[in-house]
């Protein structure tokens, strides 16, 4: 989704201790490799095609058994009051990166990706267009996925975000327009 600026911080803050507690229940075998085999990138499907472990963009999106185990994440999603498409926990291993790319799949024509950092460190830098930043744990961000973007984790520790894809309601987009004119730093 095209935005007026590369990064927009939404006016939410989340309990990172509770998120981290839910994250700890998952084992290494729960994490799926990146669909393009991007080294160091893995995910746990929370909302997916038929509620199964997959990375599909279209079809009947349903909660997965993984999401059913995460009461706080379910509360976050319910309180946002949006309809979510493919949504995941996304892990970027220490010393890894998400290569520069632009999201050009039809899925992104009218959707945006909400990022809620759970486990992170100041060495995780998100680049979008001509800007770069560190998304702090517990904050809530969207970014312009039509601009070239990448993420670099130069720290030896993993980074994990809750990532929710949505087309957004009129209420959501009114909040985004207001947030684009503010600096929640």
PDB file of C-alpha atoms in Angstrom, residues 1 80-85 110-114 164-176:
ATOM      1  CA  UNK A   1       0.000   0.000   0.000  1.00  0.00           C
ATOM      2  CA  UNK A  80      -7.783  -3.554  16.487  1.00  0.00           C
ATOM      3  CA  UNK A  81     -11.173  -4.501  15.055  1.00  0.00           C
ATOM      4  CA  UNK A  82      -9.807  -5.230  11.577  1.00  0.00           C
ATOM      5  CA  UNK A  83     -10.045  -8.156   9.196  1.00  0.00           C
ATOM      6  CA  UNK A  84      -6.639  -9.765   8.876  1.00  0.00           C
ATOM      7  CA  UNK A  85      -5.186 -11.564   5.891  1.00  0.00           C
ATOM      8  CA  UNK A 110      -4.785  -2.696  -1.078  1.00  0.00           C
ATOM      9  CA  UNK A 111      -3.124  -4.111   2.053  1.00  0.00           C
ATOM     10  CA  UNK A 112      -0.618  -2.918   4.566  1.00  0.00           C
ATOM     11  CA  UNK A 113       1.565  -4.859   6.974  1.00  0.00           C
ATOM     12  CA  UNK A 114       1.422  -3.944  10.667  1.00  0.00           C
ATOM     13  CA  UNK A 164      -0.479  -8.549  10.648  1.00  0.00           C
ATOM     14  CA  UNK A 165      -1.655  -7.954   7.074  1.00  0.00           C
ATOM     15  CA  UNK A 166      -4.872  -5.984   6.606  1.00  0.00           C
ATOM     16  CA  UNK A 167      -6.756  -3.950   4.014  1.00  0.00           C
ATOM     17  CA  UNK A 168      -7.968  -1.805   6.911  1.00  0.00           C
ATOM     18  CA  UNK A 169     -11.364  -0.293   7.601  1.00  0.00           C
ATOM     19  CA  UNK A 170     -12.247   3.369   7.092  1.00  0.00           C
ATOM     20  CA  UNK A 171     -11.584   3.832  10.832  1.00  0.00           C
ATOM     21  CA  UNK A 172      -8.106   2.296  10.432  1.00  0.00           C
ATOM     22  CA  UNK A 173      -7.222   4.556   7.486  1.00  0.00           C
ATOM     23  CA  UNK A 174      -8.482   7.639   9.360  1.00  0.00           C
ATOM     24  CA  UNK A 175      -6.095   6.682  12.181  1.00  0.00           C
ATOM     25  CA  UNK A 176      -3.248   6.231   9.663  1.00  0.00           C
TER      26      UNK A 176
END
